């Protein structure tokens, strides 16, 4: 998951309120439930030691959230002001409220993490309808109108009919190329992660083969005609499979990187002490986290600079830092990854798929150099 949008949370030191608000229940009691949630969240922050101004800011933000939110929002606030609201792609568990030195962002990896945008093409022999789909989005993205005639083969076998059938084949090829070109243009404009091709096998295959090489691996063929729309669950399943495959590939890279070279050096590490050392040296190329794993809760020490963190407070003192504060290990390492443009991956899809406990302790990293 690319987390550059979190940079504003790391521009100012100080304690942070983090609240994950469930808005997934849509009924006549929603407004009343949202008010109760606002009160419960602010009360929990107050109990954890948050200042009154920040509690009030979070209360007002939660109470003012739109009832049209499909799942909910994550709210981050400090010094009486809300700094960031993040839409969630899954409903959060109840009571996910935190007051601490750093914003508690690790739950975002699962609750607002990989949300691949799908560009769906409903294809037939005359063109295609395009739409964009994600957990939070469904909108029309245009239409491709190809040649309308001839598109149907004749049954006769004489020369004139075979000539006509050749024209039909040419029409199909022309329209497939038009659709593929339109998909490539739309993908470049929207940045869609996946292309879902819906139609008869031959039509989808013809478009698939004419896509630019870098998009063919992103395209998935499905068994739906132009007049039959994909159900939300079908799109969710395809998108979830894409996320799992991406994370599994990252885990395989991590496993390979852990194999020592001839000098007994590795391009990966695990365990809080080694991760801290890599973060201080700006060597994090990718951070892998299993939210709520044992190491995520460990206390580390941080300074104002994101790359200055340590397992013990005395280490920061020895590094010349005059001020230091305790923080969760996962939040400190995510901050270090974000400010150095390193992606962060949740291992939850891998755990659900394979039960694999890699890396040990629940956190590991690919390194920029050994």
Coordinates of N, CA and C in Angstrom, one line a residue, residues 83-231:
X83 N -6.8 16.4 11.5 CA -5.8 16.6 10.4 C -6.1 15.8 9.2
X84 N -6.8 14.7 9.3 CA -7.0 13.8 8.2 C -8.2 12.9 8.4
X85 N -9.1 12.7 7.4 CA -10.2 11.8 7.4 C -9.9 10.8 6.2
X86 N -9.9 9.5 6.5 CA -9.6 8.5 5.5 C -10.8 7.6 5.3
X87 N -11.4 7.5 4.1 CA -12.5 6.6 3.9 C -12.0 5.2 4.0
X88 N -12.8 4.3 4.6 CA -12.5 2.9 4.8 C -13.2 2.1 3.7
X89 N -12.5 1.0 3.4 CA -13.1 0.1 2.4 C -13.7 -1.2 3.1
X90 N -13.6 -1.3 4.4 CA -14.2 -2.3 5.2 C -14.7 -1.7 6.5
X91 N -15.7 -2.3 7.1 CA -16.2 -1.9 8.3 C -15.2 -2.2 9.4
X92 N -14.8 -1.2 10.3 CA -13.8 -1.5 11.3 C -14.4 -2.2 12.5
X93 N -13.6 -2.9 13.3 CA -14.2 -3.4 14.6 C -14.5 -2.3 15.5
X94 N -15.4 -2.6 16.5 CA -15.8 -1.6 17.5 C -14.7 -1.3 18.4
X95 N -14.6 -0.1 18.9 CA -13.7 0.3 19.9 C -12.2 0.5 19.4
X96 N -12.0 0.7 18.1 CA -10.7 0.9 17.7 C -10.3 2.4 17.8
X97 N -9.9 2.8 19.0 CA -9.6 4.2 19.3 C -8.3 4.2 20.1
X98 N -7.4 5.2 19.7 CA -6.1 5.2 20.2 C -5.6 6.6 20.5
X99 N -5.0 6.8 21.6 CA -4.3 8.1 21.9 C -2.9 7.8 22.2
X100 N -2.0 8.4 21.4 CA -0.6 8.1 21.6 C 0.4 9.1 20.9
X101 N 1.6 8.8 21.0 CA 2.6 9.8 20.5 C 2.6 9.9 19.0
X102 N 2.2 8.8 18.3 CA 2.1 8.8 16.9 C 0.6 8.4 16.5
X103 N 0.2 8.8 15.3 CA -1.1 8.3 14.8 C -1.0 6.8 14.6
X104 N -2.1 6.1 15.0 CA -2.1 4.7 14.9 C -2.7 4.3 13.5
X105 N -1.8 4.1 12.6 CA -2.3 4.0 11.2 C -2.2 2.5 10.7
X106 N -1.6 1.6 11.4 CA -1.5 0.2 11.0 C -2.9 -0.4 10.6
X107 N -4.0 -0.1 11.3 CA -5.3 -0.7 10.9 C -5.7 -0.3 9.5
X108 N -5.2 0.8 9.0 CA -5.5 1.3 7.6 C -5.1 0.2 6.6
X109 N -4.0 -0.5 6.9 CA -3.5 -1.5 5.9 C -4.6 -2.5 5.5
X110 N -5.5 -2.9 6.5 CA -6.6 -3.8 6.2 C -7.9 -3.1 5.9
X111 N -8.1 -2.0 6.6 CA -9.4 -1.3 6.5 C -9.5 -0.3 5.4
X112 N -8.4 0.2 4.9 CA -8.4 1.1 3.8 C -7.3 0.9 2.8
X113 N -6.8 -0.3 2.9 CA -5.5 -0.6 2.2 C -5.7 -0.8 0.7
X114 N -5.2 -2.0 0.3 CA -5.3 -2.2 -1.2 C -6.7 -2.2 -1.7
X115 N -7.1 -1.1 -2.4 CA -8.4 -1.0 -3.0 C -8.2 -0.8 -4.5
X116 N -7.9 -1.8 -5.2 CA -7.6 -1.7 -6.6 C -8.8 -1.2 -7.4
X117 N -8.6 -0.2 -8.3 CA -9.7 0.3 -9.1 C -9.7 -0.6 -10.4
X118 N -10.9 -1.1 -10.7 CA -11.1 -2.0 -11.8 C -11.8 -1.2 -12.9
X119 N -11.2 -1.3 -14.1 CA -11.9 -0.8 -15.3 C -12.6 -1.9 -16.0
X120 N -13.9 -1.9 -16.0 CA -14.7 -3.0 -16.5 C -15.2 -2.7 -17.9
X121 N -15.0 -3.6 -18.9 CA -15.5 -3.5 -20.2 C -16.5 -4.5 -20.5
X122 N -17.7 -4.1 -20.8 CA -18.8 -5.0 -21.3 C -18.8 -5.1 -22.8
X123 N -18.3 -6.2 -23.3 CA -17.9 -6.2 -24.7 C -19.0 -7.0 -25.6
X124 N -19.3 -6.5 -26.7 CA -19.9 -7.4 -27.8 C -19.2 -7.1 -29.1
X125 N -19.8 -7.6 -30.2 CA -19.1 -7.5 -31.5 C -19.1 -6.1 -32.0
X126 N -20.0 -5.2 -31.5 CA -20.1 -3.9 -32.0 C -19.5 -2.8 -31.2
X127 N -19.0 -3.1 -30.0 CA -18.4 -2.1 -29.1 C -18.3 -2.6 -27.7
X128 N -18.3 -1.6 -26.8 CA -18.2 -1.9 -25.4 C -18.7 -0.7 -24.5
X129 N -19.2 -1.0 -23.4 CA -19.5 -0.1 -22.3 C -18.4 -0.2 -21.2
X130 N -17.9 1.0 -20.8 CA -16.9 1.0 -19.8 C -17.4 1.5 -18.5
X131 N -16.9 1.0 -17.4 CA -17.2 1.6 -16.1 C -16.0 1.3 -15.1
X132 N -15.9 2.2 -14.1 CA -14.9 2.1 -13.1 C -15.6 1.5 -11.8
X133 N -14.9 0.6 -11.2 CA -15.4 0.0 -10.0 C -14.3 -0.2 -8.9
X134 N -14.6 0.2 -7.7 CA -13.8 -0.1 -6.5 C -14.7 -0.3 -5.3
X135 N -14.1 -0.4 -4.1 CA -14.9 -0.6 -3.0 C -15.8 0.6 -2.7
X136 N -15.3 1.8 -3.2 CA -16.0 3.0 -2.9 C -16.5 3.7 -4.1
X137 N -16.4 3.1 -5.3 CA -16.7 3.7 -6.5 C -17.4 2.8 -7.5
X138 N -18.4 3.4 -8.2 CA -19.0 2.7 -9.4 C -19.6 3.8 -10.3
X139 N -18.9 4.0 -11.4 CA -19.4 5.1 -12.3 C -19.0 4.7 -13.8
X140 N -19.9 5.3 -14.7 CA -19.6 5.0 -16.1 C -18.3 5.7 -16.5
X141 N -17.6 5.0 -17.5 CA -16.3 5.5 -17.9 C -16.3 5.7 -19.4
X142 N -17.5 5.6 -20.1 CA -17.5 5.9 -21.5 C -18.0 4.7 -22.3
X143 N -18.0 4.8 -23.6 CA -18.5 3.8 -24.5 C -17.7 3.8 -25.7
X144 N -17.5 2.6 -26.3 CA -16.8 2.4 -27.5 C -17.8 1.9 -28.6
X145 N -17.9 2.6 -29.6 CA -18.8 2.2 -30.7 C -18.0 1.9 -31.9
X146 N -18.0 0.6 -32.3 CA -17.2 0.1 -33.4 C -18.1 0.1 -34.7
X147 N -17.6 -0.6 -35.6 CA -18.4 -0.8 -36.9 C -19.6 -1.7 -36.6
X148 N -20.7 -1.3 -37.1 CA -22.0 -2.0 -36.8 C -22.3 -3.0 -37.8
X149 N -21.6 -3.1 -38.9 CA -22.0 -4.1 -40.0 C -20.7 -4.3 -40.8
X150 N -20.5 -5.6 -41.3 CA -21.3 -6.8 -40.9 C -20.6 -7.4 -39.6
X151 N -21.5 -8.0 -38.7 CA -21.0 -8.6 -37.5 C -21.4 -10.0 -37.3
X152 N -22.3 -10.5 -38.2 CA -22.8 -11.9 -38.1 C -22.4 -12.7 -39.3
X153 N -21.9 -13.9 -39.1 CA -21.5 -14.8 -40.2 C -22.7 -15.4 -40.9
X154 N -22.5 -15.6 -42.2 CA -23.6 -16.3 -42.9 C -23.3 -17.8 -42.8
X155 N -24.3 -18.6 -43.1 CA -24.2 -20.1 -43.0 C -23.8 -20.7 -44.3
X156 N -24.0 -20.0 -45.4 CA -23.7 -20.6 -46.7 C -22.2 -20.8 -46.9
X157 N -21.9 -21.7 -47.8 CA -20.4 -21.9 -48.1 C -20.0 -21.5 -49.5
X158 N -20.9 -20.8 -50.3 CA -20.4 -20.4 -51.6 C -19.4 -19.3 -51.5
X159 N -18.8 -18.9 -52.6 CA -17.8 -17.9 -52.6 C -18.2 -16.6 -52.1
X160 N -19.4 -16.1 -52.5 CA -19.8 -14.8 -52.1 C -20.1 -14.8 -50.6
X161 N -20.5 -15.8 -50.0 CA -20.8 -15.8 -48.6 C -19.4 -15.9 -47.8
X162 N -18.5 -16.7 -48.4 CA -17.2 -16.7 -47.7 C -16.5 -15.4 -47.8
X163 N -16.7 -14.6 -48.8 CA -16.2 -13.3 -48.9 C -16.9 -12.4 -47.9
X164 N -18.2 -12.6 -47.7 CA -18.9 -11.8 -46.6 C -18.4 -12.2 -45.2
X165 N -18.1 -13.5 -45.0 CA -17.6 -13.9 -43.7 C -16.2 -13.2 -43.4
X166 N -15.4 -13.0 -44.5 CA -14.1 -12.4 -44.3 C -14.4 -10.9 -43.9
X167 N -15.4 -10.3 -44.4 CA -15.7 -8.9 -44.0 C -16.1 -8.9 -42.5
X168 N -16.9 -10.0 -42.1 CA -17.3 -10.1 -40.7 C -16.1 -10.2 -39.8
X169 N -15.1 -11.1 -40.2 CA -13.9 -11.2 -39.4 C -13.1 -9.9 -39.3
X170 N -13.1 -9.1 -40.4 CA -12.4 -7.9 -40.4 C -13.1 -6.9 -39.5
X171 N -14.4 -6.9 -39.5 CA -15.2 -6.1 -38.6 C -14.8 -6.4 -37.1
X172 N -14.9 -7.7 -36.8 CA -14.5 -8.1 -35.4 C -13.1 -7.6 -35.0
X173 N -12.2 -7.8 -35.9 CA -10.8 -7.4 -35.6 C -10.7 -5.9 -35.4
X174 N -11.4 -5.2 -36.3 CA -11.3 -3.7 -36.1 C -11.9 -3.3 -34.8
X175 N -13.1 -3.8 -34.5 CA -13.8 -3.4 -33.2 C -13.0 -3.8 -32.0
X176 N -12.3 -5.0 -32.0 CA -11.5 -5.5 -30.9 C -10.3 -4.5 -30.7
X177 N -9.8 -4.1 -31.8 CA -8.6 -3.1 -31.7 C -9.1 -1.8 -31.2
X178 N -10.3 -1.3 -31.6 CA -10.9 -0.1 -31.1 C -11.1 -0.1 -29.6
X179 N -11.6 -1.3 -29.1 CA -11.9 -1.4 -27.7 C -10.6 -1.5 -26.9
X180 N -9.6 -2.2 -27.4 CA -8.3 -2.3 -26.7 C -7.7 -1.0 -26.6
X181 N -7.7 -0.2 -27.7 CA -7.1 1.2 -27.7 C -7.8 2.0 -26.7
X182 N -9.2 2.0 -26.6 CA -9.9 2.8 -25.7 C -9.7 2.4 -24.2
X183 N -9.5 1.1 -24.0 CA -9.2 0.6 -22.6 C -7.8 1.1 -22.2
X184 N -6.8 1.1 -23.1 CA -5.5 1.5 -22.8 C -5.5 3.0 -22.5
X185 N -6.3 3.8 -23.3 CA -6.3 5.3 -23.0 C -7.0 5.5 -21.7
X186 N -8.1 4.8 -21.4 CA -8.8 5.0 -20.1 C -8.0 4.6 -18.9
X187 N -7.3 3.5 -19.1 CA -6.4 3.0 -18.0 C -5.3 4.1 -17.7
X188 N -4.7 4.6 -18.7 CA -3.7 5.6 -18.5 C -4.3 6.9 -17.8
X189 N -5.5 7.2 -18.2 CA -6.1 8.4 -17.6 C -6.5 8.2 -16.2
X190 N -7.1 7.0 -15.8 CA -7.6 6.7 -14.5 C -6.6 6.0 -13.6
X191 N -5.6 5.4 -14.1 CA -4.7 4.6 -13.3 C -5.3 3.4 -12.8
X192 N -6.3 2.8 -13.4 CA -6.9 1.6 -13.0 C -5.9 0.4 -12.8
X193 N -6.1 -0.3 -11.8 CA -5.2 -1.4 -11.5 C -5.5 -2.7 -12.2
X194 N -6.8 -2.9 -12.5 CA -7.3 -4.1 -13.2 C -8.2 -3.8 -14.3
X195 N -8.1 -4.7 -15.3 CA -9.1 -4.6 -16.5 C -9.9 -5.8 -16.5
X196 N -11.2 -5.7 -16.4 CA -12.1 -6.8 -16.4 C -12.9 -6.9 -17.7
X197 N -12.7 -7.9 -18.5 CA -13.3 -8.0 -19.8 C -14.5 -9.0 -19.7
X198 N -15.6 -8.4 -20.0 CA -16.9 -9.2 -19.8 C -17.5 -9.4 -21.2
X199 N -17.7 -10.6 -21.6 CA -18.3 -10.9 -22.9 C -18.1 -12.4 -23.3
X200 N -18.5 -12.7 -24.5 CA -18.2 -14.1 -25.0 C -16.7 -14.3 -25.0
X201 N -16.3 -15.6 -24.9 CA -14.9 -16.0 -24.9 C -14.1 -15.4 -26.0
X202 N -14.6 -15.5 -27.3 CA -13.9 -15.1 -28.4 C -13.7 -13.6 -28.4
X203 N -14.8 -12.8 -28.0 CA -14.7 -11.4 -28.0 C -13.7 -10.9 -27.0
X204 N -13.8 -11.5 -25.8 CA -12.8 -11.1 -24.7 C -11.4 -11.4 -25.1
X205 N -11.2 -12.6 -25.7 CA -9.9 -13.0 -26.1 C -9.3 -12.1 -27.1
X206 N -10.1 -11.7 -28.1 CA -9.7 -10.8 -29.2 C -9.2 -9.4 -28.6
X207 N -10.0 -8.9 -27.7 CA -9.6 -7.6 -27.1 C -8.3 -7.8 -26.2
X208 N -8.3 -8.9 -25.4 CA -7.1 -9.2 -24.6 C -5.8 -9.2 -25.4
X209 N -5.9 -9.9 -26.5 CA -4.7 -10.1 -27.3 C -4.2 -8.8 -27.9
X210 N -5.1 -7.8 -28.1 CA -4.7 -6.5 -28.7 C -4.4 -5.4 -27.7
X211 N -4.4 -5.7 -26.4 CA -4.0 -4.8 -25.4 C -2.5 -4.6 -25.5
X212 N -2.0 -3.4 -25.1 CA -0.5 -3.2 -25.0 C 0.0 -4.3 -24.0
X213 N 1.3 -4.7 -24.2 CA 1.9 -5.7 -23.4 C 1.8 -5.5 -21.9
X214 N 2.0 -4.3 -21.5 CA 2.1 -4.0 -20.1 C 0.7 -4.1 -19.4
X215 N -0.4 -4.2 -20.2 CA -1.7 -4.3 -19.6 C -2.3 -5.7 -19.7
X216 N -1.7 -6.6 -20.5 CA -2.2 -7.9 -20.6 C -2.3 -8.7 -19.3
X217 N -1.2 -8.5 -18.5 CA -1.2 -9.3 -17.2 C -2.2 -8.7 -16.2
X218 N -2.7 -7.5 -16.5 CA -3.7 -6.9 -15.6 C -5.1 -7.2 -16.0
X219 N -5.3 -7.9 -17.1 CA -6.6 -8.1 -17.7 C -7.1 -9.5 -17.2
X220 N -8.4 -9.5 -16.8 CA -9.1 -10.7 -16.4 C -10.3 -10.9 -17.3
X221 N -10.5 -12.1 -17.9 CA -11.7 -12.4 -18.7 C -12.8 -13.0 -17.8
X222 N -14.0 -12.5 -18.0 CA -15.1 -13.1 -17.2 C -16.3 -13.5 -18.2
X223 N -17.2 -14.2 -17.7 CA -18.3 -14.8 -18.5 C -19.6 -14.0 -18.4
X224 N -19.5 -12.7 -18.8 CA -20.7 -11.9 -18.8 C -20.8 -11.2 -20.2
X225 N -22.0 -11.1 -20.7 CA -22.2 -10.4 -21.9 C -22.4 -8.9 -21.7
X226 N -22.6 -8.1 -22.8 CA -22.7 -6.7 -22.6 C -23.9 -6.2 -21.8
X227 N -25.0 -7.0 -21.9 CA -26.2 -6.6 -21.2 C -26.3 -7.2 -19.8
X228 N -25.3 -7.9 -19.4 CA -25.3 -8.5 -18.1 C -24.2 -8.0 -17.2
X229 N -24.5 -7.2 -16.2 CA -23.5 -6.5 -15.4 C -23.0 -7.4 -14.3
X230 N -21.7 -7.2 -14.0 CA -21.0 -7.9 -12.9 C -21.6 -7.5 -11.6
X231 N -21.9 -8.5 -10.8 CA -22.4 -8.2 -9.4 C -21.3 -7.7 -8.6

